[in-house]
GROMACS .gro file of C-alpha atoms in nm:
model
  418
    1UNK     CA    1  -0.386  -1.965  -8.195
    2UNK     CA    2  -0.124  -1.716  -8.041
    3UNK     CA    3  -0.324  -1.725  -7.716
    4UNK     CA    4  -0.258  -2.123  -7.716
    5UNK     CA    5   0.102  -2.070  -7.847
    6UNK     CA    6   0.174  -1.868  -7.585
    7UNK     CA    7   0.013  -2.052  -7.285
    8UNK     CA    8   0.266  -2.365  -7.288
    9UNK     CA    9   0.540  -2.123  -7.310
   10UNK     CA   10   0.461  -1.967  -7.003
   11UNK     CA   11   0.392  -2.256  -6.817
   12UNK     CA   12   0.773  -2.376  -6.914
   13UNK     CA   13   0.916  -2.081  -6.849
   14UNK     CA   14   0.744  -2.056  -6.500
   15UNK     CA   15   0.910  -2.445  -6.462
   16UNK     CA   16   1.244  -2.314  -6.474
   17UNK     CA   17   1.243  -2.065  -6.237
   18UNK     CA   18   1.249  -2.304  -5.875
   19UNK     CA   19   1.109  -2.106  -5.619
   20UNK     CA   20   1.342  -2.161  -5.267
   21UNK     CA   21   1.245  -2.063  -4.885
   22UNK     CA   22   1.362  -1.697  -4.786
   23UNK     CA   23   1.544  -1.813  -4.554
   24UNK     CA   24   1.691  -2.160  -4.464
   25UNK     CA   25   1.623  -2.278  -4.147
   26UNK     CA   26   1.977  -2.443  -4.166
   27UNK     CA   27   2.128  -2.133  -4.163
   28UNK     CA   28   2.430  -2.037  -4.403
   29UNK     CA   29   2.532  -2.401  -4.543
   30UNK     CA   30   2.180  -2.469  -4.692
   31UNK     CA   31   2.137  -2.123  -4.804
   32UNK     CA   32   2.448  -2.161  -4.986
   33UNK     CA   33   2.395  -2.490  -5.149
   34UNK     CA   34   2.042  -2.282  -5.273
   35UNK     CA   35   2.205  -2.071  -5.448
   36UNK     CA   36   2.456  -2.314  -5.635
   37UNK     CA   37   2.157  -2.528  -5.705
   38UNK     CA   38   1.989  -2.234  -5.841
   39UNK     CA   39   2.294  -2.082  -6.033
   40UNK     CA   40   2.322  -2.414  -6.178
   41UNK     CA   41   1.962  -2.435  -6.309
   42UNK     CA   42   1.867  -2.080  -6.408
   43UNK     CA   43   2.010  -1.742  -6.604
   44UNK     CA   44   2.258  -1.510  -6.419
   45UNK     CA   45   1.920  -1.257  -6.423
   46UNK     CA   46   1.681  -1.530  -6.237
   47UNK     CA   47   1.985  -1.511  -5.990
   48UNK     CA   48   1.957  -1.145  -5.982
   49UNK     CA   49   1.585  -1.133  -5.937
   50UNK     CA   50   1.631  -1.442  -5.680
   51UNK     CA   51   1.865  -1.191  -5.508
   52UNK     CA   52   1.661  -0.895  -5.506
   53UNK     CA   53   1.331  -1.074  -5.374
   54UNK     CA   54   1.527  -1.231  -5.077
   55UNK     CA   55   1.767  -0.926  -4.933
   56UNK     CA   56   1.498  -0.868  -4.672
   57UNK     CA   57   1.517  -1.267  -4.531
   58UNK     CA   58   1.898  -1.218  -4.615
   59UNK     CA   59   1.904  -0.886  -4.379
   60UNK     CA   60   1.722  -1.048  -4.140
   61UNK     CA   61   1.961  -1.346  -4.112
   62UNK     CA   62   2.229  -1.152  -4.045
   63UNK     CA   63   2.065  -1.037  -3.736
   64UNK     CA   64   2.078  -1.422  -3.630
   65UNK     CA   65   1.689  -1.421  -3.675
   66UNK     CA   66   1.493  -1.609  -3.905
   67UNK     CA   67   1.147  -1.571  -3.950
   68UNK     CA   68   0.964  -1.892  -3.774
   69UNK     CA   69   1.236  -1.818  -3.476
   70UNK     CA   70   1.100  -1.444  -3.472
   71UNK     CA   71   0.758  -1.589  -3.464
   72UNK     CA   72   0.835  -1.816  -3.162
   73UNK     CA   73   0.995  -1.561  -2.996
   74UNK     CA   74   0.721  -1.306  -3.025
   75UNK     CA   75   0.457  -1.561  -2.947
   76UNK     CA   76   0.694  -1.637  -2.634
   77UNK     CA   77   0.695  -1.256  -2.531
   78UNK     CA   78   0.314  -1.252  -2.490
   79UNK     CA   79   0.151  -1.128  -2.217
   80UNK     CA   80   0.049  -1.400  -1.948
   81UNK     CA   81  -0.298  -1.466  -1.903
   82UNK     CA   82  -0.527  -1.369  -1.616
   83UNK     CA   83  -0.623  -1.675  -1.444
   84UNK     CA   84  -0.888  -1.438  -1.218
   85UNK     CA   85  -1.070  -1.350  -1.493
   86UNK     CA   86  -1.363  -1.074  -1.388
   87UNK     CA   87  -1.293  -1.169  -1.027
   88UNK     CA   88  -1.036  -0.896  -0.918
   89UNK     CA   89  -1.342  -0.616  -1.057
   90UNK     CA   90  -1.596  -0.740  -0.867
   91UNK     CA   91  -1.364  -0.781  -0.530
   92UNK     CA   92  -1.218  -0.421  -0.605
   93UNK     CA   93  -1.569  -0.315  -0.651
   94UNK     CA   94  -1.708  -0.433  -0.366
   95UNK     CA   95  -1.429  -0.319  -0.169
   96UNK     CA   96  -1.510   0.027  -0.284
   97UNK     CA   97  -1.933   0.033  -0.218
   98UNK     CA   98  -1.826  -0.083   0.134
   99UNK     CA   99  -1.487   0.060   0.203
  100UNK     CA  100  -1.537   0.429   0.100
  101UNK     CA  101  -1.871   0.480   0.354
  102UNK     CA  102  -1.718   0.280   0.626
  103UNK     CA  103  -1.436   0.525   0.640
  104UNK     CA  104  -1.647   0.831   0.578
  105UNK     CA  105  -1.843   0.641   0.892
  106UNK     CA  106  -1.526   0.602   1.089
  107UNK     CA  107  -1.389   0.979   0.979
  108UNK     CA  108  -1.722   1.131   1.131
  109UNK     CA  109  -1.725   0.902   1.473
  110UNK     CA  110  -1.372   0.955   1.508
  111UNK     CA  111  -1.423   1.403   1.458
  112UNK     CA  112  -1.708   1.361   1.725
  113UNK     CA  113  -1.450   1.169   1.967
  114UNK     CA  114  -1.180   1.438   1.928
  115UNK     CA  115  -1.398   1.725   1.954
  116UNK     CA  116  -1.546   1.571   2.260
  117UNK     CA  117  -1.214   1.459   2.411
  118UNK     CA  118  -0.910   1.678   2.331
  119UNK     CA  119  -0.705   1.345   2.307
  120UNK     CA  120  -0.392   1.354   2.026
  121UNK     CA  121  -0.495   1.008   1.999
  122UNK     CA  122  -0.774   1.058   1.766
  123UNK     CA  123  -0.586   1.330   1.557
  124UNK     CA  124  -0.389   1.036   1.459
  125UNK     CA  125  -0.634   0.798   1.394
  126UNK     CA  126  -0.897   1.112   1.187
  127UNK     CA  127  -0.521   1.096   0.957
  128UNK     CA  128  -0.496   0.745   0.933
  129UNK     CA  129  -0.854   0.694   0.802
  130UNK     CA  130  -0.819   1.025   0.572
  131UNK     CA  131  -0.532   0.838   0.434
  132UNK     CA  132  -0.701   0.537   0.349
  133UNK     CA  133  -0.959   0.687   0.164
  134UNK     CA  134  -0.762   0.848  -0.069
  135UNK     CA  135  -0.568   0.495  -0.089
  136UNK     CA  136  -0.932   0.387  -0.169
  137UNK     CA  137  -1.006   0.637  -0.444
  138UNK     CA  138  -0.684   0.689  -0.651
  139UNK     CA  139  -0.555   0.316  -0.608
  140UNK     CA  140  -0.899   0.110  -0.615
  141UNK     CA  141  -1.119   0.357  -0.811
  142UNK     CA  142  -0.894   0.537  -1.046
  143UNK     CA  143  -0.628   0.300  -1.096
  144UNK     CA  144  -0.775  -0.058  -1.068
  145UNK     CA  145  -1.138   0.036  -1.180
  146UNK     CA  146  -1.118   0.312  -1.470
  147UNK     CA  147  -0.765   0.267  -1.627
  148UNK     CA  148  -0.782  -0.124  -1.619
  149UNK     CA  149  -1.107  -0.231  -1.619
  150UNK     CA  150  -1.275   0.043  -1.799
  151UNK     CA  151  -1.027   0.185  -2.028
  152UNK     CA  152  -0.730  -0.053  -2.067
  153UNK     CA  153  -0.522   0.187  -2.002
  154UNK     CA  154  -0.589   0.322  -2.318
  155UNK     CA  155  -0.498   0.674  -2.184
  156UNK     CA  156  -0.240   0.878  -2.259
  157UNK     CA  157   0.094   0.826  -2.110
  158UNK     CA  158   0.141   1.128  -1.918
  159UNK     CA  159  -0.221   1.087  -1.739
  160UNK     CA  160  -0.111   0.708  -1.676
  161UNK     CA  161   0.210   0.838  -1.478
  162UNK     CA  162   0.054   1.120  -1.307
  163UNK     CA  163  -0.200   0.839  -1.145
  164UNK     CA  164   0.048   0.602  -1.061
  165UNK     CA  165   0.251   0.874  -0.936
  166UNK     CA  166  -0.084   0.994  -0.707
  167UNK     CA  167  -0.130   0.598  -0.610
  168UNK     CA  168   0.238   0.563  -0.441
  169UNK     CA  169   0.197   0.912  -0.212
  170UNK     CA  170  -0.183   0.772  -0.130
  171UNK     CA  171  -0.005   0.463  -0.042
  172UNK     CA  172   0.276   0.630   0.115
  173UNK     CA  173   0.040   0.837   0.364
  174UNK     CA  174  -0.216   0.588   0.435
  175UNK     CA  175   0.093   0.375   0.560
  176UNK     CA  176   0.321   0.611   0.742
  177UNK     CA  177  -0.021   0.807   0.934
  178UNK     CA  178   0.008   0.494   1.155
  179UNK     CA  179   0.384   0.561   1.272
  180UNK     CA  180   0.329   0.894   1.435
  181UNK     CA  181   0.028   0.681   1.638
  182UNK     CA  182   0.291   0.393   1.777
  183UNK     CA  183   0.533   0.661   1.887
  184UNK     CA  184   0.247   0.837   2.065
  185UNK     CA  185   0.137   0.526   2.263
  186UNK     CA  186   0.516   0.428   2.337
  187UNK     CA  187   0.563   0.796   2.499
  188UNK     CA  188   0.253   0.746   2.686
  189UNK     CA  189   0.338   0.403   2.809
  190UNK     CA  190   0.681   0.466   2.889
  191UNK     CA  191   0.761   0.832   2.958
  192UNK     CA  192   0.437   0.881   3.061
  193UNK     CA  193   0.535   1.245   3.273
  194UNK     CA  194   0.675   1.303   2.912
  195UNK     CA  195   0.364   1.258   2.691
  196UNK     CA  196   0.148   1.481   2.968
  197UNK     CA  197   0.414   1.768   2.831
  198UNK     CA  198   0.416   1.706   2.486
  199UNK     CA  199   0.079   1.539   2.369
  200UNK     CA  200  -0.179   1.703   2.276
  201UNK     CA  201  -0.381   1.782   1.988
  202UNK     CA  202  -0.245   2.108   1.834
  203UNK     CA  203   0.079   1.913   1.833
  204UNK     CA  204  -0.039   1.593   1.664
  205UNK     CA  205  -0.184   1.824   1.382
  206UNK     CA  206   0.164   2.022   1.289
  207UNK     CA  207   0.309   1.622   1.310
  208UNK     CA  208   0.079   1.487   1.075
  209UNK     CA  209   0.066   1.774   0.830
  210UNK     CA  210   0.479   1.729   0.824
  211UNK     CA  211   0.413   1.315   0.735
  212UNK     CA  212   0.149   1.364   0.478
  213UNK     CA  213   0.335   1.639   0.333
  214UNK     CA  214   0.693   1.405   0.329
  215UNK     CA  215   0.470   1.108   0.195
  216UNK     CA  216   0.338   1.281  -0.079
  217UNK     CA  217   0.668   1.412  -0.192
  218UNK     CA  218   0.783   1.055  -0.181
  219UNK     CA  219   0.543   0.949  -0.451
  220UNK     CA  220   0.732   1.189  -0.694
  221UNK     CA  221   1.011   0.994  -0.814
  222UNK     CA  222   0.756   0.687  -0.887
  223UNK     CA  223   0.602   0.874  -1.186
  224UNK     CA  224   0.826   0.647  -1.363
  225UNK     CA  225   0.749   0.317  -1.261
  226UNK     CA  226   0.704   0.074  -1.504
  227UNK     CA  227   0.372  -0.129  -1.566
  228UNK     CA  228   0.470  -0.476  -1.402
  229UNK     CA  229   0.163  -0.634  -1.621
  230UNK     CA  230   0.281  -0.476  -1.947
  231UNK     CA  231   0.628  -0.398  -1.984
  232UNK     CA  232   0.803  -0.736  -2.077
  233UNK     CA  233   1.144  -0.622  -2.072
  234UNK     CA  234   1.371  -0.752  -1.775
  235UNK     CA  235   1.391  -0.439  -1.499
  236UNK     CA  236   1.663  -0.221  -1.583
  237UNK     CA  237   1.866  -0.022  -1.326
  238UNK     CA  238   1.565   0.244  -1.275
  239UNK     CA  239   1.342  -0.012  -1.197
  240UNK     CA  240   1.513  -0.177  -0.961
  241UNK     CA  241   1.600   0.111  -0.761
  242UNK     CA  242   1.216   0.207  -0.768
  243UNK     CA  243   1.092  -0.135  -0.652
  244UNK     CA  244   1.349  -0.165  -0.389
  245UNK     CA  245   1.262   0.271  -0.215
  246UNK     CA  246   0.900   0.082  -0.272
  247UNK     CA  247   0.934  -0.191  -0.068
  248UNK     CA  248   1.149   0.005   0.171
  249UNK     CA  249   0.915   0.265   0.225
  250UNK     CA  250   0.566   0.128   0.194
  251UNK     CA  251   0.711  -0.227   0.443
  252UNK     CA  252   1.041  -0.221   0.544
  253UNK     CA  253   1.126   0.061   0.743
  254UNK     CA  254   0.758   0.107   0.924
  255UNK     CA  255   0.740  -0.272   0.960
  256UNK     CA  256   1.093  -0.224   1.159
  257UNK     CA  257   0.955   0.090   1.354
  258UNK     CA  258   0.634  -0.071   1.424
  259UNK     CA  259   0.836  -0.407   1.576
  260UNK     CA  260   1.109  -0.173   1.786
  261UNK     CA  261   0.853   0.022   1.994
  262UNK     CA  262   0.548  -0.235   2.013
  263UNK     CA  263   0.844  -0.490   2.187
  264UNK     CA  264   0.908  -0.183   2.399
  265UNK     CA  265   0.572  -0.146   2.462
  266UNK     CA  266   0.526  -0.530   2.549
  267UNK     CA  267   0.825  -0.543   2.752
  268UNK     CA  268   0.718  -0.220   3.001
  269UNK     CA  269   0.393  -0.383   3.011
  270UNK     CA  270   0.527  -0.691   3.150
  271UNK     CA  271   0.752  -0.495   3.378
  272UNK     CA  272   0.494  -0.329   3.473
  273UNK     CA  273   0.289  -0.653   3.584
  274UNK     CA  274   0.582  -0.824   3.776
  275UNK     CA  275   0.605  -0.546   3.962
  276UNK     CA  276   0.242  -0.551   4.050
  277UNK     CA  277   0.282  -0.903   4.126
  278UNK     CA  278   0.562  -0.879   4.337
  279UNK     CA  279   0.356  -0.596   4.559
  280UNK     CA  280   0.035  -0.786   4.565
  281UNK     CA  281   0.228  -1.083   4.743
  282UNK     CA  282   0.413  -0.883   4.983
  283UNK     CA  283   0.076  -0.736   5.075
  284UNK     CA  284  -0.051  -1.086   5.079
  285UNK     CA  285  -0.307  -1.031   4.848
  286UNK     CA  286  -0.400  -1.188   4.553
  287UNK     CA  287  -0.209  -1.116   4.201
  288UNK     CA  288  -0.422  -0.967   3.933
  289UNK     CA  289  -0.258  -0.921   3.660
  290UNK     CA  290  -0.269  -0.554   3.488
  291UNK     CA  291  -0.463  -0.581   3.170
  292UNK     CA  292  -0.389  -0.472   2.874
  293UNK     CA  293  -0.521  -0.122   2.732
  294UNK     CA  294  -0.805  -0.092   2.479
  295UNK     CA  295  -0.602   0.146   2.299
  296UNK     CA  296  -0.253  -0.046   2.281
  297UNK     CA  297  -0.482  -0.384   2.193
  298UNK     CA  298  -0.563  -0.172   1.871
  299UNK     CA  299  -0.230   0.003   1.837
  300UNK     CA  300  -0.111  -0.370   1.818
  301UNK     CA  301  -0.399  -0.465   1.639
  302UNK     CA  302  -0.362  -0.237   1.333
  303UNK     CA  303   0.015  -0.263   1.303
  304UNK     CA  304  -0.030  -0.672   1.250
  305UNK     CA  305  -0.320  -0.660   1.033
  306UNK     CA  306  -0.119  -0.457   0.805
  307UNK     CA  307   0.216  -0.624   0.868
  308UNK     CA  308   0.074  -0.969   0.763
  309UNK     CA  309  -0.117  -0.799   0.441
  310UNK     CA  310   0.121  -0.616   0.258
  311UNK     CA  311   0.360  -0.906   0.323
  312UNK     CA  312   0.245  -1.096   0.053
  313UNK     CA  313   0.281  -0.797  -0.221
  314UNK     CA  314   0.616  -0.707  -0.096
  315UNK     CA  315   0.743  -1.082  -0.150
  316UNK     CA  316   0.559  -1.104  -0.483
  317UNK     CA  317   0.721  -0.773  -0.574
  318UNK     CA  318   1.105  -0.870  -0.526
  319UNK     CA  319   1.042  -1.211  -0.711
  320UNK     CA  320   0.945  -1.010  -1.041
  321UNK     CA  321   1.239  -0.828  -0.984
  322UNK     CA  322   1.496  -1.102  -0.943
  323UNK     CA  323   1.303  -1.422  -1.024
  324UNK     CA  324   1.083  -1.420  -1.278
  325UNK     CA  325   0.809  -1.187  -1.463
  326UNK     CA  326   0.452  -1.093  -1.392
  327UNK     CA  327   0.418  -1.040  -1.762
  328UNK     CA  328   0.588  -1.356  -1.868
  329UNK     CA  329   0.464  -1.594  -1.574
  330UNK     CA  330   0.062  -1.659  -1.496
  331UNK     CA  331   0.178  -1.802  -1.201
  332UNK     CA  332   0.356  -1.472  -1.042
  333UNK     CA  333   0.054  -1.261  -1.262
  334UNK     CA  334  -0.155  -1.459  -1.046
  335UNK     CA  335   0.059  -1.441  -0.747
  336UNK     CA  336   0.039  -1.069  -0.786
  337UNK     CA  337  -0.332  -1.001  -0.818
  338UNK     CA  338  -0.388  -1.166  -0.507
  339UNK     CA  339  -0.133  -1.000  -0.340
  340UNK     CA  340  -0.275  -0.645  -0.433
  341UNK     CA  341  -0.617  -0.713  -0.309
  342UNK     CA  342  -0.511  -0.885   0.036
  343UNK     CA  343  -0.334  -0.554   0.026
  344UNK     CA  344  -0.596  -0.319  -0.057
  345UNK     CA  345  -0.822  -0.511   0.199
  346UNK     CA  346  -0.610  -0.290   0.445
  347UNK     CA  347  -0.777   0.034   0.406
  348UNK     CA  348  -1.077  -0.079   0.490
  349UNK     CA  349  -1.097  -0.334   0.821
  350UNK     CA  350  -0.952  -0.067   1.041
  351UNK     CA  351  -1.287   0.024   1.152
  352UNK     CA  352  -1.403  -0.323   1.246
  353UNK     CA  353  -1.102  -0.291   1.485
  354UNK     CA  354  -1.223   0.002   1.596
  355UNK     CA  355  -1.542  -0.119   1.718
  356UNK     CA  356  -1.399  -0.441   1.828
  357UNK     CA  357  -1.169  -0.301   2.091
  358UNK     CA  358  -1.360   0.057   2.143
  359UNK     CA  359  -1.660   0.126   2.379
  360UNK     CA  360  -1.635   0.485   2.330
  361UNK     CA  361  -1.576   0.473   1.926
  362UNK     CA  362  -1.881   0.177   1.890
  363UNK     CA  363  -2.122   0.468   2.112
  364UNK     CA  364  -2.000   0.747   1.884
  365UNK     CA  365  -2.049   0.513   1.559
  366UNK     CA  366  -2.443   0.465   1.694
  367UNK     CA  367  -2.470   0.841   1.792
  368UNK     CA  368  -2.381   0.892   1.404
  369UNK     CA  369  -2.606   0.646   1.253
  370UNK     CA  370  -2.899   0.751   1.509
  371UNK     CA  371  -2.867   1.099   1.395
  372UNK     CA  372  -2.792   1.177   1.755
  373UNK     CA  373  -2.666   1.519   1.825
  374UNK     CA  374  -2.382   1.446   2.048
  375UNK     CA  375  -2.233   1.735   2.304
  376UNK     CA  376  -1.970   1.838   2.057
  377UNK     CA  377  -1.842   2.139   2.275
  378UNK     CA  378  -1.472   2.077   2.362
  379UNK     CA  379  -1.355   1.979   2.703
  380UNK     CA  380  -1.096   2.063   2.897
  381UNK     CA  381  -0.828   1.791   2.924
  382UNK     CA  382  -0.860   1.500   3.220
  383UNK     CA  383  -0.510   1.663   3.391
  384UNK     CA  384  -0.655   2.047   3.336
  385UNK     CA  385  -0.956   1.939   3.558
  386UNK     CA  386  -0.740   1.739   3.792
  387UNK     CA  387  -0.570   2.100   3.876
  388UNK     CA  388  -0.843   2.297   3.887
  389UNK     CA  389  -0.991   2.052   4.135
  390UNK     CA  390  -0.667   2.026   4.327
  391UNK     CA  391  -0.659   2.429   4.341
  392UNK     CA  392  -1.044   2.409   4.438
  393UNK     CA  393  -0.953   2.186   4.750
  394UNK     CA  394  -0.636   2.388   4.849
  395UNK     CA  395  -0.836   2.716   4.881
  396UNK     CA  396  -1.124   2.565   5.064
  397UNK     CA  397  -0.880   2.405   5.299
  398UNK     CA  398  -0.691   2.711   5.332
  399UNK     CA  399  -1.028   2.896   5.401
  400UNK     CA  400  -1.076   2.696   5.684
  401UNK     CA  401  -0.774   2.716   5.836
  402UNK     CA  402  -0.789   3.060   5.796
  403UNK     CA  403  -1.132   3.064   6.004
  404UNK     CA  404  -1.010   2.840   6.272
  405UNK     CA  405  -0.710   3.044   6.304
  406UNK     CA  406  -0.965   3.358   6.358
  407UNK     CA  407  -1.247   3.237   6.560
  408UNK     CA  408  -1.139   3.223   6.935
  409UNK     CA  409  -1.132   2.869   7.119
  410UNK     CA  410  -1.386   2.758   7.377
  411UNK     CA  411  -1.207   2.674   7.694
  412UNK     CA  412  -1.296   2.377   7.675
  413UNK     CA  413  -1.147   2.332   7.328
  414UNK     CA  414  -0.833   2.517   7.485
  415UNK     CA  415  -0.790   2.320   7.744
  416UNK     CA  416  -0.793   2.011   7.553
  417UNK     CA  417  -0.519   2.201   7.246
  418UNK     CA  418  -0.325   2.292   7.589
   0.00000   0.00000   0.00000
């Protein structure tokens, strides 16, 4: 009986109290006219309850924030999508199986050549592809393969900015190796008495350790650069002054080297060929032009191929930083995965240049993978055995003129020096 007394009760009880939204999605004028409707048709303690329950949509409203906009907003702030799916890991993957022994090919044929030769040249090109295979293993095989693939960069932070901070001075070095090798071939194009005097290879090893060591310090300050993919916060101040000593360093500044002295180089080239011109036809002979040299074909080669890929990532970069952002847009997400991997497809075609424009590197390359032992004694420089063949001929000529002057003259011989 009291059970079914008390169930009716309940039920009319539970009819007066009129249950309202949190929060109003017409902002203060309907959440006013709730509460008059509600002071109207309940007790001043419903009110208080009423009250009570609501301060946190009430606190929250303040902040100009209700809670379907805060749902929009966060649903807004998601992370774009990756259109490439499982396609950047196998491309970075591959890259890596064939990248890392090409260069460890390239490294060996390239030792061989500068034992053999005592050329600067291939000091500079030993650091260039030294350079790219650490480019290979902290960017492509640490970075791209274990923290995102593997892990998800579930790491801890520190070990995530000591990485990227690793990355940039692998970058740095594997692009600023090359600019030591175009001032090189510019001296030995056009101050050529000059590059007799100052090239050589104990030289090109004190220049290089001074660039590696500067590029590695330059990938300090980047151990607090901000994950483009992640971070969905516009670029603050910090970032923008990283991305822009980036883009400067890694494109800008040996892009502008690389285009000074290869004109230079093109230009004395040309000279060089009018002139020859201009002698063949007074000597009425025919013109042949002076070709070009193997090793300024792949000076020239090298700087474009990287020039055109990192052009891409540098443009991509600069629109997330004043356009729009990778984490926001799929289109610029996109935009930059491609980018990096046109990129990262730099540290490893160097050597198919190498054997394109290289008769000497493509022997040395089959010496290595023939297991052929070749002379690996050091020679003495082209100029040092010009010298000593120069001194040889002197003192055999003066030998002789030292015997003629000795031995008397027949008189016939006399007759005819009378």
């Amino acid at each position: 009986m009291d059970r079914l007394h008390m169930r009716p009760c309940v039920q009319q009880q539970e009819k007066k109290t009129p249950v309202l939204p949190p929060c109003p999605p017409q902002g203060l004028p309907g959440w006013a006219s709730a509460v008059r409707t509600l002071a109207t048709e309940s007790t001043n303690g419903d009110l208080q309850r009423f009250v009570r329950r609501n301060s946190e949509a009430m606190i929250d409203w303040r902040n100009g924030t209700a809670p379907g906009q805060q749902e929009d907003e966060s649903s807004a702030q998601e992370r774009s999508e990756c259109v490439l799916a499982y396609i950047p890991v196998v491309y970075y993957s591959t890259l890596l199986c064939v990248g890392v022994p090409v260069n460890i090919l390239t490294l060996v044929a390239l030792y061989r050549l500068a034992v053999r030769t005592q050329k600067a040249l291939y000091v500079y090109l030993l650091a260039l592809t030294g350079s790219d295979i650490l480019s290979q293993l902290f960017i492509i095989f640490v970075g791209f393969l274990l923290e995102t693939a593997v892990f998800h960069r579930d790491v801890p932070v520190l070990l995530l900015r000591s990485v990227s901070m690793m990355e940039f001075s692998a970058n740095h070095a594997s692009i600023w190796a090359t600019v030591p090798l175009t001032v090189d071939r510019y001296v030995a194009l056009c101050h050529p008495l000059l590059h007799r005097q100052i090239s050589y290879p104990a030289r090109a090893r004190r220049i290089i350790a001074v660039v590696l060591t500067l590029a590695l310090a330059s990938g300090v300050p980047f151990f607090w650069w901000s994950d483009m993919w992640r971070v969905s916060r516009a670029p603050n101040n910090l970032d923008t002054a990283l991305i822009w000593t980036h883009v400067t360093i890694i494109y800008f500044l040996p892009c502008c080297i690389f285009l000074v002295l290869n004109s230079l180089i093109i230009l004395r080239l040309r000279k060089r060929q009018r002139q020859q011109m201009c002698q063949d036809e007074s000597g009425q002979q025919l013109a042949v032009p002076c070709k070009l040299g193997k090793t300024t074909a792949m000076l020239l080669a090298v700087t474009s191929v990287f020039a055109v890929l990192w052009a891409p990532r540098t443009g991509v970069v600069l629109y997330h930083l004043y356009v729009s952002s990778v984490h926001n847009d799929w289109r610029v997400h996109l935009a930059y995965d491609l980018a990096n991997m046109l990129a990262m497809l730099n540290t490893a075609v160097n050597f198919f240049l190498y054997c394109f424009v290289s008769k000497p590197f493509r022997a040395a390359v089959r010496d290595v993978l023939l297991f052929r032992g070749g002379p690996l004694h050091p020679r003495r420089p082209l100029h040092h055995q010009r010298t000593a063949a120069n001194a040889s001929t002197s003192s055999i000529s003066s030998s002789k003129r030292s015997q003629r002057e000795i031995t008397p003259l027949s008189p016939k011989r006399a007759d005819i020096k009378i």
